[in-house]
Amino acid sequence: MDVQVLIAGAGPTGLTLAIDLVRRGVTVRIVDKAATHFVGSRGKGLQPRTQEVLFDLGVLDDVLAAGRPYPLLRVHTAEGATDRSMGEPGEAGEAEPWMLGQGELEAILRAKLAEHGVRVELGTELTDFTQDAGGVTAVVDGERVRAAYLVGADGGHSFVRKHLGVGFVGQPVEAVRMIIADVTSRGLDRDRWHIWPQAQPAMIGMCPLPGGEDRFQLMAGIVEDAPELTEATLRALLHERTGRTDITLTDPTWTSVYRANMRMVDSYQVGRVLLAGDAAHVHPPTGGQGLNTGVQDAYNLGWKLAAVLTGAPEELLETYEEERLPIAAGVLSLSSALLTKHARGEEDSMRRGKETQQLNLSYRGRSLAKGEHGGDRVPDLPTSSGSLFELLRGPHFTLLALGKTHPDLPVPTHALPELREHYGCDYVLVRPDGYVGVSTNNPQDLSTYLYTL
Ligand SMILES: Cc1cc2nc3c(=O)[nH]c(=O)nc-3n(C[C@H](O)[C@H](O)[C@H](O)COP(=O)(O)OP(=O)(O)OC[C@H]3O[C@@H](n4cnc5c(N)ncnc54)[C@H](O)[C@@H]3O)c2cc1C
């Protein structure tokens, strides 16, 4: 075996998975067909649940330092400009959505991966693979690589998905086509995300980006073919749609025409090949869910792959699809409901409810969830030792002993009787990805759970 896991695609999903695997001692190669690293702002909203994942991986401080909170929305209409909040305030102790360009997030993830001694292999396209009972034989940039598992984190046009013949059910959303561009602009308040919803022939928005001064992400709906995207055409578009010639626009560093799609796979796994992120589900940008869902796919998959590679039953991997496929279906329906509001021009169409923050997603009722709280996300509850997340941090299961006894299990154990009232039981075994595996009063349930994984 050349490597234990070969990851095709070094976007946010592939990078998250690579970090999560290498910190567990799994050998990884991560290849990307692109010749250079991605630099655009693209998926720029990091939901609170994703920030929890980034904390565990050791990159949250860098992400917070490089990014900024979501600005208020300033809606410009013929009647004037009004300011609105995009979201609801979080509970005490919960993070707010954070804004950071996708290219910058990827750079931070790559730096963390490099600390673990792994670098993304650019210009290295996966062009073929076959699998057998013992592993996968892949061809990357003409080189034959033998791996125990292959993960296709290769984006919406996934070669891996197509080569597997996995169904990708859904349809393009013809109504939603947008120009997106990173530009330098002066003349607009940088504390506001400006939007002209009634602009003709379609909306236009300018969102201030963190990082370089005066950087904005321009987003503009298109109803016909997109013009050639140059500085001059983008400036003309901005001036025509806003009626504001005092706003400057120069230096477009990244431009893209985005066609919204709404599709998901009918299977996340075929034997030793797994799909994650946009390779498994694509949806409209409404609600800012795409990148976040991919990061959490990776976080669900990482510990399971590592466990199977060190002797856990292969059936554990089946729980990846069991847990993540319903989440993808939910995200598709959430982003399409928001899209419908957009299309109808509803007042609150840019407003994002708590459900977009992904903190309430749960694996309740799935086969790895045992006991009353099984499958629930563990929040950062205050403890006598400080933040619970500090205690959970790392690639291991964690036992929270809330009663009087502490069974001897091969996992970090913390006596936290102050959390007994919250959980109403003596033991909570927390999975490496921060969800309750089992909540119980019977210590036997804990060892049964751990030793059958
Ligand atoms: C224009 C645009 C705007 C967007 N805006 C938003 C937004 O506002 N909010 C949001 O949440 N999401 C948004 N998204 C979606 C978000 O960017 C994606 O959900 C996110 O990038 C998914 O990450 P990923 O790692 O799964 O895939 P990707 O980021 O697509 O990464 C896939 C990687 O795989 C590589 N690759 C492909 N094929 C191969 C191969 N055969 N071999 C090797 N490498 C390969 C590609 O080069 C690429 O680097 C937007 C997407 C686009 C295109």
PDB file of C-alpha atoms and ligand atoms in Angstrom, residues 7-15 30-36 38 41-47 70 102 106 121-128 139-140 152-160 178-180 193 217 254-259 276-295 297 352, ligand 1:
ATOM      1  CA  ILE A   7      -7.937  12.368  -1.298  1.00  0.00           C
ATOM      2  CA  ALA A   8      -8.876  13.797  -4.692  1.00  0.00           C
ATOM      3  CA  GLY A   9      -9.561  17.528  -4.349  1.00  0.00           C
ATOM      4  CA  ALA A  10      -7.978  20.111  -2.047  1.00  0.00           C
ATOM      5  CA  GLY A  11     -10.925  22.431  -1.462  1.00  0.00           C
ATOM      6  CA  PRO A  12     -12.254  23.010   2.056  1.00  0.00           C
ATOM      7  CA  THR A  13     -13.650  19.456   2.266  1.00  0.00           C
ATOM      8  CA  GLY A  14     -10.504  17.630   1.183  1.00  0.00           C
ATOM      9  CA  LEU A  15      -8.253  19.831   3.332  1.00  0.00           C
ATOM     10  CA  ILE A  30      -4.089  14.944  -1.240  1.00  0.00           C
ATOM     11  CA  VAL A  31      -4.015  15.813  -4.924  1.00  0.00           C
ATOM     12  CA  ASP A  32      -5.637  18.600  -6.902  1.00  0.00           C
ATOM     13  CA  LYS A  33      -5.813  18.979 -10.658  1.00  0.00           C
ATOM     14  CA  ALA A  34      -5.599  22.781 -10.434  1.00  0.00           C
ATOM     15  CA  ALA A  35      -2.195  24.233 -11.300  1.00  0.00           C
ATOM     16  CA  THR A  36      -2.432  26.932  -8.627  1.00  0.00           C
ATOM     17  CA  PHE A  38      -7.689  28.892  -5.371  1.00  0.00           C
ATOM     18  CA  SER A  41     -13.826  34.667  -1.994  1.00  0.00           C
ATOM     19  CA  ARG A  42     -16.503  32.164  -3.244  1.00  0.00           C
ATOM     20  CA  GLY A  43     -18.066  30.480  -0.144  1.00  0.00           C
ATOM     21  CA  LYS A  44     -17.291  33.187   2.406  1.00  0.00           C
ATOM     22  CA  GLY A  45     -19.589  32.451   5.368  1.00  0.00           C
ATOM     23  CA  LEU A  46     -18.436  30.192   8.186  1.00  0.00           C
ATOM     24  CA  GLN A  47     -21.350  29.007  10.266  1.00  0.00           C
ATOM     25  CA  TYR A  70     -21.136  39.485   9.184  1.00  0.00           C
ATOM     26  CA  GLN A 102     -12.791  30.699   0.779  1.00  0.00           C
ATOM     27  CA  GLU A 106      -8.045  27.164   2.304  1.00  0.00           C
ATOM     28  CA  GLU A 121       0.042  18.082  -4.766  1.00  0.00           C
ATOM     29  CA  LEU A 122      -1.054  20.607  -7.369  1.00  0.00           C
ATOM     30  CA  GLY A 123      -1.398  19.862 -11.072  1.00  0.00           C
ATOM     31  CA  THR A 124      -2.107  16.256 -10.114  1.00  0.00           C
ATOM     32  CA  GLU A 125      -5.374  15.052 -11.608  1.00  0.00           C
ATOM     33  CA  LEU A 126      -7.051  11.798 -10.668  1.00  0.00           C
ATOM     34  CA  THR A 127      -7.903  10.251 -14.035  1.00  0.00           C
ATOM     35  CA  ASP A 128      -8.756   6.635 -13.266  1.00  0.00           C
ATOM     36  CA  VAL A 139      -3.963   6.962 -11.465  1.00  0.00           C
ATOM     37  CA  VAL A 140      -2.909  10.498 -10.564  1.00  0.00           C
ATOM     38  CA  GLY A 152     -13.639  12.045  -3.825  1.00  0.00           C
ATOM     39  CA  ALA A 153     -13.680  15.609  -2.482  1.00  0.00           C
ATOM     40  CA  ASP A 154     -13.401  16.803  -6.046  1.00  0.00           C
ATOM     41  CA  GLY A 155     -16.258  19.284  -6.197  1.00  0.00           C
ATOM     42  CA  GLY A 156     -19.590  19.540  -7.985  1.00  0.00           C
ATOM     43  CA  HIS A 157     -18.290  18.099 -11.269  1.00  0.00           C
ATOM     44  CA  SER A 158     -16.689  15.218  -9.361  1.00  0.00           C
ATOM     45  CA  PHE A 159     -14.797  12.765 -11.540  1.00  0.00           C
ATOM     46  CA  VAL A 160     -14.950  10.225  -8.707  1.00  0.00           C
ATOM     47  CA  MET A 178     -24.952  35.101 -10.988  1.00  0.00           C
ATOM     48  CA  ILE A 179     -21.769  36.921 -11.710  1.00  0.00           C
ATOM     49  CA  ILE A 180     -19.476  36.858  -8.702  1.00  0.00           C
ATOM     50  CA  TRP A 193     -23.407  44.456   2.884  1.00  0.00           C
ATOM     51  CA  GLN A 217     -17.409  40.690  -3.417  1.00  0.00           C
ATOM     52  CA  TRP A 254     -11.340  36.638  -9.362  1.00  0.00           C
ATOM     53  CA  THR A 255     -14.508  36.392 -11.435  1.00  0.00           C
ATOM     54  CA  SER A 256     -16.958  33.591 -11.908  1.00  0.00           C
ATOM     55  CA  VAL A 257     -20.361  32.857 -13.385  1.00  0.00           C
ATOM     56  CA  TYR A 258     -22.313  30.799 -10.886  1.00  0.00           C
ATOM     57  CA  ARG A 259     -25.161  28.548 -11.996  1.00  0.00           C
ATOM     58  CA  ALA A 276     -17.712  14.236   0.425  1.00  0.00           C
ATOM     59  CA  GLY A 277     -18.606  17.911   0.052  1.00  0.00           C
ATOM     60  CA  ASP A 278     -19.802  19.313  -3.262  1.00  0.00           C
ATOM     61  CA  ALA A 279     -18.986  15.960  -4.870  1.00  0.00           C
ATOM     62  CA  ALA A 280     -21.973  14.620  -2.915  1.00  0.00           C
ATOM     63  CA  HIS A 281     -24.340  17.596  -2.824  1.00  0.00           C
ATOM     64  CA  VAL A 282     -24.642  20.972  -4.513  1.00  0.00           C
ATOM     65  CA  HIS A 283     -27.208  23.604  -3.675  1.00  0.00           C
ATOM     66  CA  PRO A 284     -27.937  27.284  -4.211  1.00  0.00           C
ATOM     67  CA  PRO A 285     -25.777  29.735  -2.231  1.00  0.00           C
ATOM     68  CA  THR A 286     -28.844  30.947  -0.284  1.00  0.00           C
ATOM     69  CA  GLY A 287     -28.169  30.440   3.399  1.00  0.00           C
ATOM     70  CA  GLY A 288     -24.420  29.935   2.908  1.00  0.00           C
ATOM     71  CA  GLN A 289     -24.501  26.183   3.504  1.00  0.00           C
ATOM     72  CA  GLY A 290     -22.321  24.603   0.802  1.00  0.00           C
ATOM     73  CA  LEU A 291     -18.816  24.921   2.148  1.00  0.00           C
ATOM     74  CA  ASN A 292     -20.000  24.365   5.712  1.00  0.00           C
ATOM     75  CA  THR A 293     -21.753  21.112   4.889  1.00  0.00           C
ATOM     76  CA  GLY A 294     -18.644  19.837   3.119  1.00  0.00           C
ATOM     77  CA  VAL A 295     -16.401  20.621   6.095  1.00  0.00           C
ATOM     78  CA  ASP A 297     -18.933  15.736   5.963  1.00  0.00           C
ATOM     79  CA  ARG A 352     -30.941  33.756   7.912  1.00  0.00           C
TER      80      ARG A 352
HETATM   81  C1  LIG B   1     -18.984  30.887  -7.833  1.00  0.00           C
HETATM   82  C2  LIG B   1     -19.325  30.164  -6.562  1.00  0.00           C
HETATM   83  C3  LIG B   1     -19.858  30.872  -5.479  1.00  0.00           C
HETATM   84  C4  LIG B   1     -20.182  30.225  -4.285  1.00  0.00           C
HETATM   85  N1  LIG B   1     -20.701  30.922  -3.254  1.00  0.00           N
HETATM   86  C5  LIG B   1     -20.971  30.272  -2.093  1.00  0.00           C
HETATM   87  C6  LIG B   1     -21.453  30.948  -0.939  1.00  0.00           C
HETATM   88  O1  LIG B   1     -21.671  32.153  -0.998  1.00  0.00           O
HETATM   89  N2  LIG B   1     -21.626  30.251   0.230  1.00  0.00           N
HETATM   90  C7  LIG B   1     -21.360  28.886   0.320  1.00  0.00           C
HETATM   91  O2  LIG B   1     -21.502  28.266   1.392  1.00  0.00           O
HETATM   92  N3  LIG B   1     -20.943  28.221  -0.761  1.00  0.00           N
HETATM   93  C8  LIG B   1     -20.740  28.873  -1.947  1.00  0.00           C
HETATM   94  N4  LIG B   1     -20.284  28.199  -2.992  1.00  0.00           N
HETATM   95  C9  LIG B   1     -20.095  26.793  -2.815  1.00  0.00           C
HETATM   96  C10 LIG B   1     -18.771  26.499  -2.113  1.00  0.00           C
HETATM   97  O3  LIG B   1     -17.747  27.212  -2.734  1.00  0.00           O
HETATM   98  C11 LIG B   1     -18.579  25.012  -2.193  1.00  0.00           C
HETATM   99  O4  LIG B   1     -19.638  24.388  -1.450  1.00  0.00           O
HETATM  100  C12 LIG B   1     -17.243  24.550  -1.645  1.00  0.00           C
HETATM  101  O5  LIG B   1     -16.187  25.018  -2.428  1.00  0.00           O
HETATM  102  C13 LIG B   1     -17.208  23.018  -1.619  1.00  0.00           C
HETATM  103  O6  LIG B   1     -15.945  22.597  -1.226  1.00  0.00           O
HETATM  104  P1  LIG B   1     -15.367  21.235  -1.744  1.00  0.00           P
HETATM  105  O7  LIG B   1     -14.020  21.113  -1.111  1.00  0.00           O
HETATM  106  O8  LIG B   1     -16.346  20.143  -1.527  1.00  0.00           O
HETATM  107  O9  LIG B   1     -15.244  21.394  -3.327  1.00  0.00           O
HETATM  108  P2  LIG B   1     -14.394  22.460  -4.172  1.00  0.00           P
HETATM  109  O10 LIG B   1     -14.112  23.668  -3.386  1.00  0.00           O
HETATM  110  O11 LIG B   1     -15.079  22.592  -5.471  1.00  0.00           O
HETATM  111  O12 LIG B   1     -12.991  21.727  -4.392  1.00  0.00           O
HETATM  112  C14 LIG B   1     -12.860  20.636  -5.266  1.00  0.00           C
HETATM  113  C15 LIG B   1     -11.395  20.556  -5.684  1.00  0.00           C
HETATM  114  O13 LIG B   1     -11.232  19.339  -6.427  1.00  0.00           O
HETATM  115  C16 LIG B   1     -10.340  19.587  -7.490  1.00  0.00           C
HETATM  116  N5  LIG B   1     -10.563  18.530  -8.496  1.00  0.00           N
HETATM  117  C17 LIG B   1     -11.635  18.386  -9.301  1.00  0.00           C
HETATM  118  N6  LIG B   1     -11.501  17.267 -10.045  1.00  0.00           N
HETATM  119  C18 LIG B   1     -10.316  16.699  -9.714  1.00  0.00           C
HETATM  120  C19 LIG B   1      -9.617  15.535 -10.134  1.00  0.00           C
HETATM  121  N7  LIG B   1     -10.132  14.697 -11.065  1.00  0.00           N
HETATM  122  N8  LIG B   1      -8.413  15.253  -9.570  1.00  0.00           N
HETATM  123  C20 LIG B   1      -7.890  16.076  -8.619  1.00  0.00           C
HETATM  124  N9  LIG B   1      -8.505  17.213  -8.187  1.00  0.00           N
HETATM  125  C21 LIG B   1      -9.715  17.507  -8.712  1.00  0.00           C
HETATM  126  C22 LIG B   1     -10.681  20.987  -7.951  1.00  0.00           C
HETATM  127  O14 LIG B   1      -9.593  21.575  -8.636  1.00  0.00           O
HETATM  128  C23 LIG B   1     -10.972  21.680  -6.623  1.00  0.00           C
HETATM  129  O15 LIG B   1      -9.828  22.317  -6.089  1.00  0.00           O
HETATM  130  C24 LIG B   1     -19.979  28.824  -4.190  1.00  0.00           C
HETATM  131  C25 LIG B   1     -19.451  28.112  -5.264  1.00  0.00           C
HETATM  132  C26 LIG B   1     -19.133  28.762  -6.452  1.00  0.00           C
HETATM  133  C27 LIG B   1     -18.571  27.973  -7.600  1.00  0.00           C
END
